[in-house]
XYZ file of N, CA, C and O in Angstrom:
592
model
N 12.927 -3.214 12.427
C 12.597 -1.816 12.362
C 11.490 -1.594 11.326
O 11.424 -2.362 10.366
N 10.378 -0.310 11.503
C 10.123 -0.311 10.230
C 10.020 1.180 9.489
O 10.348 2.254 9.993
N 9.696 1.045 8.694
C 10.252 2.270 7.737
C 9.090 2.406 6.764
O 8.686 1.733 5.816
N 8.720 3.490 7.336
C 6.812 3.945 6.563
C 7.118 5.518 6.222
O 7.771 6.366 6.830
N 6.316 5.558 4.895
C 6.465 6.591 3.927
C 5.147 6.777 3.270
O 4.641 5.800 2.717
N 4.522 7.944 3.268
C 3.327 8.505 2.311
C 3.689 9.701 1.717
O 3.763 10.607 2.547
N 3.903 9.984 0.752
C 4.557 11.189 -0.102
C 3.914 11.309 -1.327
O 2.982 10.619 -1.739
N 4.427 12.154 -1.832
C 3.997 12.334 -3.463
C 5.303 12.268 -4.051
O 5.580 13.079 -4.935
N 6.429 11.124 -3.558
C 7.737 11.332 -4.557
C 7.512 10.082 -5.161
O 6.808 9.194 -4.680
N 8.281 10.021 -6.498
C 7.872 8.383 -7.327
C 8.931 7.417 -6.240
O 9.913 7.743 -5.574
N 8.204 6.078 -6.429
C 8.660 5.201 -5.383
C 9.848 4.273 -5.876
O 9.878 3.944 -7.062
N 10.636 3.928 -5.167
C 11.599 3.377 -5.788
C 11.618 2.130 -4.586
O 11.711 2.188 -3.360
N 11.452 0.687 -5.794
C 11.978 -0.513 -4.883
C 13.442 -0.827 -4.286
O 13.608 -1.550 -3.303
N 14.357 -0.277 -4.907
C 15.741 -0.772 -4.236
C 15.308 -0.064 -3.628
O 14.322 -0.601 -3.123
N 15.420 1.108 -3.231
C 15.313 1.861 -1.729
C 15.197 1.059 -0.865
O 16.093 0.755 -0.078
N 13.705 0.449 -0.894
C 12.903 -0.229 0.111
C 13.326 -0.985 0.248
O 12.705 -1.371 1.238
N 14.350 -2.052 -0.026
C 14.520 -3.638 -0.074
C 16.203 -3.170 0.955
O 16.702 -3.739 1.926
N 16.655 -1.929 0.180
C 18.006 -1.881 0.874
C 17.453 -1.581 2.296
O 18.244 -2.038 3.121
N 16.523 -1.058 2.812
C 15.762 -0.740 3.972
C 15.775 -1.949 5.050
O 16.234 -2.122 6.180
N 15.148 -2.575 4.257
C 14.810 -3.886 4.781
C 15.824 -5.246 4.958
O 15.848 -5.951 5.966
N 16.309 -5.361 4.245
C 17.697 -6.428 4.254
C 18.558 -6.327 5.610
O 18.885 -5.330 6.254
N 18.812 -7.666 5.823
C 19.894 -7.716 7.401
C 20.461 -9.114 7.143
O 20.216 -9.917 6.242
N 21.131 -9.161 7.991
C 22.762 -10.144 7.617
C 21.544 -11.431 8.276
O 21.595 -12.588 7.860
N 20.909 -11.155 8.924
C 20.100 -12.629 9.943
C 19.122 -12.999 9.021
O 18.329 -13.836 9.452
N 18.974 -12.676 8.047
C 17.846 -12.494 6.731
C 18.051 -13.456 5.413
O 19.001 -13.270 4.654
N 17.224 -14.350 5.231
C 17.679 -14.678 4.400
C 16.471 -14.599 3.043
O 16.551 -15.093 1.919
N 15.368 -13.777 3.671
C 14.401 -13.589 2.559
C 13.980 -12.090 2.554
O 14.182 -11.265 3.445
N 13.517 -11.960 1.675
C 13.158 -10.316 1.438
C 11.510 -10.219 -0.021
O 11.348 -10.239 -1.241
N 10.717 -10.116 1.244
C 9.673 -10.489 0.311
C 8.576 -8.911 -0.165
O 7.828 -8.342 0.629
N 8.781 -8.527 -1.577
C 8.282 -7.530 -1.770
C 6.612 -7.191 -2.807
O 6.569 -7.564 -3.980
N 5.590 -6.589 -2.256
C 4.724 -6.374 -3.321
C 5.084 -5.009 -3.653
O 5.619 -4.110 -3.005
N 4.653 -5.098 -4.817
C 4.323 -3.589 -5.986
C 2.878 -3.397 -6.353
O 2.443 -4.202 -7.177
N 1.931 -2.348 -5.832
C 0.713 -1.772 -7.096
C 0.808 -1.243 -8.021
O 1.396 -0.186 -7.796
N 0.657 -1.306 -8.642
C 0.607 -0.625 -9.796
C -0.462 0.359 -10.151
O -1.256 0.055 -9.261
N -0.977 1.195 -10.725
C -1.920 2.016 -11.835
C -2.618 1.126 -12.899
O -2.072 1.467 -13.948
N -3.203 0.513 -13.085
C -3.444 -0.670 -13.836
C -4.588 0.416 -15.074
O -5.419 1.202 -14.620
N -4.406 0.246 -16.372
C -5.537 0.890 -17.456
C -6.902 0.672 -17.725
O -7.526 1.098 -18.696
N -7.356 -0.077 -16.727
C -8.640 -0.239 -16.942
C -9.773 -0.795 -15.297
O -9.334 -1.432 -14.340
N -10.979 -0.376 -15.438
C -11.779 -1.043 -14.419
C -13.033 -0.751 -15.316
O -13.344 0.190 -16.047
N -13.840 -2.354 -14.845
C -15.178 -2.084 -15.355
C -15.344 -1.889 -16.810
O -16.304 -1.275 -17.275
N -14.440 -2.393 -17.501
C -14.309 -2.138 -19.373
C -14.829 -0.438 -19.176
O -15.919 -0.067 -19.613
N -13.973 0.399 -18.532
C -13.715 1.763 -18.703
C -12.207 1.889 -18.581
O -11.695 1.307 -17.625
N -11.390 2.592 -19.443
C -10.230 2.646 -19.797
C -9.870 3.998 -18.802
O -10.304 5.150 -18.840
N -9.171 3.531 -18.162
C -8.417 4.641 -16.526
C -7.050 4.977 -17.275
O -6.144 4.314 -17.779
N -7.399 6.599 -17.067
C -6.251 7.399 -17.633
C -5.309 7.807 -16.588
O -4.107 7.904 -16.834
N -5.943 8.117 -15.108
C -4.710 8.136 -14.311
C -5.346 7.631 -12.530
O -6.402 7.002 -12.463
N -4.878 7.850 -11.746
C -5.030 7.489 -10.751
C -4.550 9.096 -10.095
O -3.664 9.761 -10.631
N -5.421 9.626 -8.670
C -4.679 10.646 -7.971
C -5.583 9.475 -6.079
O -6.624 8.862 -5.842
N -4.214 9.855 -5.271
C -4.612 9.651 -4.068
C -4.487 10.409 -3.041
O -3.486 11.110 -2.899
N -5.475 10.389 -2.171
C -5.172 11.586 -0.779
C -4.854 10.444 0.586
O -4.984 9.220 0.615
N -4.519 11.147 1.363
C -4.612 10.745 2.804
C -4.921 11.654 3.900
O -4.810 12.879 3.859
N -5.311 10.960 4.868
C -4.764 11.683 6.086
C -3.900 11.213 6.713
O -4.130 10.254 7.451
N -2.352 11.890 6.568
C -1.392 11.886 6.714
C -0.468 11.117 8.106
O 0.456 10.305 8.148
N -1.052 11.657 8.867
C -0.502 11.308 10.503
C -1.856 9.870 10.849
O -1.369 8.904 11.435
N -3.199 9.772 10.557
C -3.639 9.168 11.041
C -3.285 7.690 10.072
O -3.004 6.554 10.453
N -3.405 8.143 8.974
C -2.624 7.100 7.516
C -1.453 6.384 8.438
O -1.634 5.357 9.093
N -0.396 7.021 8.370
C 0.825 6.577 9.787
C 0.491 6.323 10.792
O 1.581 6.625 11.277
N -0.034 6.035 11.585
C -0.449 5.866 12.753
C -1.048 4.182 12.701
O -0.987 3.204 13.446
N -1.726 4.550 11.173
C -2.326 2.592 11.013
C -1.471 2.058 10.603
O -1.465 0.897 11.013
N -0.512 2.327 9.832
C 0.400 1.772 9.160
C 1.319 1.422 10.257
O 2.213 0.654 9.898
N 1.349 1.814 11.637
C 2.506 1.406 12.706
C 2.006 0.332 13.461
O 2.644 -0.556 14.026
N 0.163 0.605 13.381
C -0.611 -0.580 13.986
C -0.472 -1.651 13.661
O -0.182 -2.611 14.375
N -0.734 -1.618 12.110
C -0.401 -2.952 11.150
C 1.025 -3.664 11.546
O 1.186 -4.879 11.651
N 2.108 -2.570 11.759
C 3.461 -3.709 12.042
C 3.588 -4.152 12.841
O 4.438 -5.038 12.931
N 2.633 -3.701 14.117
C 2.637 -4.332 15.702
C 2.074 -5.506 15.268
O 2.744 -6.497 15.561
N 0.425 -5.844 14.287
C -0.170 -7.141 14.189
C 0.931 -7.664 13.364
O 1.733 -8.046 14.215
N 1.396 -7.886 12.316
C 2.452 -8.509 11.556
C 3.407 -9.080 12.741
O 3.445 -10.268 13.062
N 4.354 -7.793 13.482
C 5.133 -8.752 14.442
C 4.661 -10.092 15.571
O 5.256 -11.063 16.040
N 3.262 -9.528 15.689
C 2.935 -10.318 16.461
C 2.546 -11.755 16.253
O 2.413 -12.606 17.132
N 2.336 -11.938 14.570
C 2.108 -13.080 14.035
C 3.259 -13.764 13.661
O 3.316 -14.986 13.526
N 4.223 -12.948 13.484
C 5.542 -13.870 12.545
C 6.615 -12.762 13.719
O 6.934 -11.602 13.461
N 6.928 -13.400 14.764
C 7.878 -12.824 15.693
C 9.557 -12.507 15.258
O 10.408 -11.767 15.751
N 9.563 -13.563 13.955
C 10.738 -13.331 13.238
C 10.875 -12.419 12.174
O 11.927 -12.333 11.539
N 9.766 -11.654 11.911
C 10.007 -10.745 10.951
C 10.656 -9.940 11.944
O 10.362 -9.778 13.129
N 12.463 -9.019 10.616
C 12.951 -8.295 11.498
C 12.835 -7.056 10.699
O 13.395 -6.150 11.316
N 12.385 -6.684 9.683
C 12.175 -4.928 8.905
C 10.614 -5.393 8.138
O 10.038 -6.384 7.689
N 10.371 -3.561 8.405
C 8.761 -3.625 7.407
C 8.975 -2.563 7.090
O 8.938 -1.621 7.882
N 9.359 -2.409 5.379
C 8.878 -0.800 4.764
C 7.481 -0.849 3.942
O 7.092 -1.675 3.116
N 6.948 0.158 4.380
C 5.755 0.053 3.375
C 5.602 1.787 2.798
O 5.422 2.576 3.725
N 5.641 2.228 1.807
C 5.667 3.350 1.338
C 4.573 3.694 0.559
O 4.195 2.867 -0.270
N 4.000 4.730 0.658
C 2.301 4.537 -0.202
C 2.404 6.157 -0.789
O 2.511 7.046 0.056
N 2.364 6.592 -2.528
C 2.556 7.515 -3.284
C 1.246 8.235 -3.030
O 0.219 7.563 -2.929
N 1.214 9.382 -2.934
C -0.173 10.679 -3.102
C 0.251 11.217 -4.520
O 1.262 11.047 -5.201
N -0.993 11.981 -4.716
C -0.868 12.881 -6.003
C -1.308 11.392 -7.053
O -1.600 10.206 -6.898
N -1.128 12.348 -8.106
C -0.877 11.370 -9.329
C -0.139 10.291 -9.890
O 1.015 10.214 -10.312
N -0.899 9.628 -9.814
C 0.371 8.386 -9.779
C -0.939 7.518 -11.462
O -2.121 7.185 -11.384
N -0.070 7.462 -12.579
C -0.086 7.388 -13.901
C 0.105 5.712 -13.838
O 0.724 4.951 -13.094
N -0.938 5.514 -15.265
C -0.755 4.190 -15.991
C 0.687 3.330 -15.614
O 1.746 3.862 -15.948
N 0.728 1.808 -14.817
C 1.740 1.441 -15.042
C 2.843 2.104 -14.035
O 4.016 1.746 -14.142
N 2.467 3.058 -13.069
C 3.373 3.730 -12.219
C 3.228 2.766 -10.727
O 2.309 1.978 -10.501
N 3.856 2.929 -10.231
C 3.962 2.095 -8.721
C 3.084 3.295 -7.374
O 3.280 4.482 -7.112
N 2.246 2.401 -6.874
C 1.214 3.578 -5.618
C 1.777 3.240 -4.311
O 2.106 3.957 -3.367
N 1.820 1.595 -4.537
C 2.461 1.168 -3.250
C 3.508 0.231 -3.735
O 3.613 -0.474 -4.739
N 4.423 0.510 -2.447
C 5.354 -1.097 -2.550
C 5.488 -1.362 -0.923
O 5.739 -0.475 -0.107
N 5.265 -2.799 -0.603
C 5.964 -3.268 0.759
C 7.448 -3.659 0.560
O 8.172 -3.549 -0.429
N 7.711 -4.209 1.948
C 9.065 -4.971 1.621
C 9.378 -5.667 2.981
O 9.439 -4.769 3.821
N 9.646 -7.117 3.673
C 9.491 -7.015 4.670
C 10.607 -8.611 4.472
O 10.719 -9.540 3.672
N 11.256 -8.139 5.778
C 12.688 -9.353 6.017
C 12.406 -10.100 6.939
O 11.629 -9.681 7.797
N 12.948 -11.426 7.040
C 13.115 -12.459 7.571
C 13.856 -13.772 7.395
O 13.724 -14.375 6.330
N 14.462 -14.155 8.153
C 15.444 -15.065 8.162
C 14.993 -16.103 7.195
O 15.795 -16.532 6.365
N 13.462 -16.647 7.251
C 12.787 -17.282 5.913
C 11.680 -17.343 5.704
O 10.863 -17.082 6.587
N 11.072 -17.961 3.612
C 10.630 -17.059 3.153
C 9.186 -16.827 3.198
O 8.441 -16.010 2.656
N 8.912 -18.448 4.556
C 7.828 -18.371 4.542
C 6.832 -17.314 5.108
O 5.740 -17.098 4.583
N 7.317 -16.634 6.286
C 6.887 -15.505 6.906
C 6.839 -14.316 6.379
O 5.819 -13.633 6.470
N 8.032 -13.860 5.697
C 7.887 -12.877 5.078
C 7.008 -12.409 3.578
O 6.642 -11.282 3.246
N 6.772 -14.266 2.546
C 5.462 -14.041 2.386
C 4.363 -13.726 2.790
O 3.672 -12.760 2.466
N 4.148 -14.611 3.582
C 2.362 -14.419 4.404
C 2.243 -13.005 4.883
O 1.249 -12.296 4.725
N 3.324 -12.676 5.467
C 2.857 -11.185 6.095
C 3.237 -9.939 5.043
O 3.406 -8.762 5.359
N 3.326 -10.523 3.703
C 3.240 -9.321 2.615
C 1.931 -9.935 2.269
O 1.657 -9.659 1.101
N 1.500 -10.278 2.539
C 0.222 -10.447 1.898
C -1.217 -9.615 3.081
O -2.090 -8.751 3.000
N -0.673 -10.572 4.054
C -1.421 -10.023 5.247
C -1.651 -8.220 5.358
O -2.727 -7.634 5.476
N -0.106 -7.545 5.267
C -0.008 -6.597 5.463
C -0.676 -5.513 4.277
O -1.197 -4.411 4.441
N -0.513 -6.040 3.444
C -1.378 -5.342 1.695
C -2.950 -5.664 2.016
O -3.666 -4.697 1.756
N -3.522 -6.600 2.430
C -5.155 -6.715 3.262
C -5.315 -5.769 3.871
O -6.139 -4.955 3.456
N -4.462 -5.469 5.304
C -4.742 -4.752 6.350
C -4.651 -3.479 6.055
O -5.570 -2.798 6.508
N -3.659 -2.798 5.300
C -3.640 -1.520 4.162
C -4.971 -1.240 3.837
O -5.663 -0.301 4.232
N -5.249 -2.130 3.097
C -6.468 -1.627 1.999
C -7.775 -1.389 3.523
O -8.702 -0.610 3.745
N -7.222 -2.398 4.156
C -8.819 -1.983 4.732
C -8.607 -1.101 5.809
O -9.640 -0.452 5.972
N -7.999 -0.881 6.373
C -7.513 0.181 7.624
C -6.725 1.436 7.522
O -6.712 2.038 8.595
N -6.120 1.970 6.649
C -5.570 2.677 6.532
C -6.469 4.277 5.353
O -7.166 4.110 4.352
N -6.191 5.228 5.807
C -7.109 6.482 5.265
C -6.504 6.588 4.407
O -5.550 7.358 4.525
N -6.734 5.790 2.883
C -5.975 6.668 1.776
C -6.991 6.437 0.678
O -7.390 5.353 0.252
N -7.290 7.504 0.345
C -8.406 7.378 -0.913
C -8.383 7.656 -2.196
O -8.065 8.837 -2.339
N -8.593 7.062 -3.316
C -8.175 7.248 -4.436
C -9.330 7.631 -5.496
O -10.512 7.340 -5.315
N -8.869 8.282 -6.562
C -9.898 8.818 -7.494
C -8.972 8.346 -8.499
O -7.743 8.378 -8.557
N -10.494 7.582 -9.828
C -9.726 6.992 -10.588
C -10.521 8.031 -11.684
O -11.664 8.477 -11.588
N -9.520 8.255 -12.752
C -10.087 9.072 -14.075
C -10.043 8.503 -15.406
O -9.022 8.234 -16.038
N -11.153 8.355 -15.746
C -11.563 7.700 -17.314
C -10.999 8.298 -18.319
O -10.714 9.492 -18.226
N -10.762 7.648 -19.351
C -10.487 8.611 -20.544
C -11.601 9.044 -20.978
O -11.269 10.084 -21.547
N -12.815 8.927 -21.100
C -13.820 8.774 -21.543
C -14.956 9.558 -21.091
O -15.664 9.102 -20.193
N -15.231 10.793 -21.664
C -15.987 12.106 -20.994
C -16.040 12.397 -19.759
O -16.975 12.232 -18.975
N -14.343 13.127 -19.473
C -14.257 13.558 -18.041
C -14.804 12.728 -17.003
O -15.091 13.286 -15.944
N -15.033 11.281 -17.142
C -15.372 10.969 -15.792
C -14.503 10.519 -15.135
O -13.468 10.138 -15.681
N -14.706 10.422 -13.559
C -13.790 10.290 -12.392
C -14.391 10.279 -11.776
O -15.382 11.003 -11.864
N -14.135 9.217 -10.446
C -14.611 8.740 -9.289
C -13.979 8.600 -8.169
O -12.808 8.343 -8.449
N -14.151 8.637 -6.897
C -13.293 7.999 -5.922
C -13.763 6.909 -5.802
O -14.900 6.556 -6.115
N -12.549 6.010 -5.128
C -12.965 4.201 -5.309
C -13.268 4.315 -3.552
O -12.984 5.320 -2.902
N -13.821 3.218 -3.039
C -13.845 2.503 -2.197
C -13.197 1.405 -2.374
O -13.126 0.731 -3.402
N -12.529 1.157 -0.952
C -11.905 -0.261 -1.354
C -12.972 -1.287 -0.542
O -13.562 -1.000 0.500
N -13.052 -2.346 -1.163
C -14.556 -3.078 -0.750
C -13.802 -4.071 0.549
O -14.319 -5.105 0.973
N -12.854 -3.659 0.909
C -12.053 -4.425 2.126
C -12.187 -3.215 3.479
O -12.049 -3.327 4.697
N -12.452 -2.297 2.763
C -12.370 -1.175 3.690
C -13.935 -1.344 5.165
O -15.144 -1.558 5.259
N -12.858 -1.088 5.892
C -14.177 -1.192 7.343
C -14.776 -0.018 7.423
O -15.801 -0.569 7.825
N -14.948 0.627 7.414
C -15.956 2.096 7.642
C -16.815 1.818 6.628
O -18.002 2.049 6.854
N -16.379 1.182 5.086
C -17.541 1.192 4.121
C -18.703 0.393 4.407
O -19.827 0.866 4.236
N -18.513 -0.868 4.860
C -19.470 -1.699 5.477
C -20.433 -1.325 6.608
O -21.364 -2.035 6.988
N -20.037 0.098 7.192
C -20.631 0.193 8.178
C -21.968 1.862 8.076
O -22.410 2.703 8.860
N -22.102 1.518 6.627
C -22.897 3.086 6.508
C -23.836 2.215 5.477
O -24.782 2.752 4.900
C-alpha cells in the first residue's frame, strides 16, 4: 500500500514506519531531511516550502508505480513531505518503505528520494540570517530546470 502526505503538520517517523511494517517484512528502510544551517558558507535560518498539492500527489503515486515496478517485493511506501516552515534541524521529508529484505527496500529509498527531488512540484525558499536574504532553491536534479 502506500501512504503519501504533504501538509504543514510536524512529521513524525514512528507514524510512518508503523504505516509501513507487515508480518511478510522483514526490513523497514527509512530516510529523514532535515533543515540543515548552512549553504554556500551562508548561515540558513529557516527553510519555508510550497507545493502544488494534487499535482505534488499525483507524482508521488507515479514514483510508487516505478519503485514497484523495480523491486516487485516492496509491500508499503510512505513518503510524507512538510509545507510551511520547517526550522533548523526540523524533519521536511521522511520515506519509509517495507520489504521482506533489506536489500530492496534500501535501493528504492534511495531511488525514491532521487525521483522526489526531481519530479515532484515542491519548492523551497531558504532564509539567511544575514541581511534579510532569501531565495528559492532549485533542486539541480529537477527536470523542468534543465530545460529553460
Amino acid at each position: 500500500m502506500d501512504f503519501l502526505n504533504i501538509g504543514h503538520e510536524v512529521l513524525s517517523v514512528d507514524k510512518l514506519v508503523e504505516k509501513v511494517k507487515a508480518p511478510n517484512c522483514g526490513a523497514v528502510s527509512v530516510f529523514i531531511g532535515t533543515t540543515r544551517n548552512n549553504f554556500n558558507q551562508l548561515e540558513v535560518s529557516t527553510l519555508y516550502y510550497e507545493a502544488y498539492e494534487q499535482m505534488a500527489l499525483k507524482s508521488l503515486k507515479e514514483i510508487c508505480a516505478e519503485v514497484r515496478a523495480k523491486w516487485p517485493a516492496i509491500e508499503n511506501i510512505a513518503i510524507s513531505h512538510r509545507l510551511g516552515e520547517v526550522g533548523v534541524g526540523e524533519m521536511s521529508v521522511i520515506l519509509a518503505i517495507s520489504s521482506p529484505h533489506r536489500s530492496d527496500s534500501i535501493a528504492a529509498i534511495s531511488f525514491t528520494m532521487d525521483q522526489l527531488k526531481s519530479k515532484v512540484p515542491i519548492w523551497k525558499k531558504e532564509v539567511y540570517c544575514s541581511a534579510d536574504k532569501a531565495e528559492w532553491k532549485e533542486n539541480k536534479e529537477c527536470k523542468w530546470a534543465s530545460s529553460q
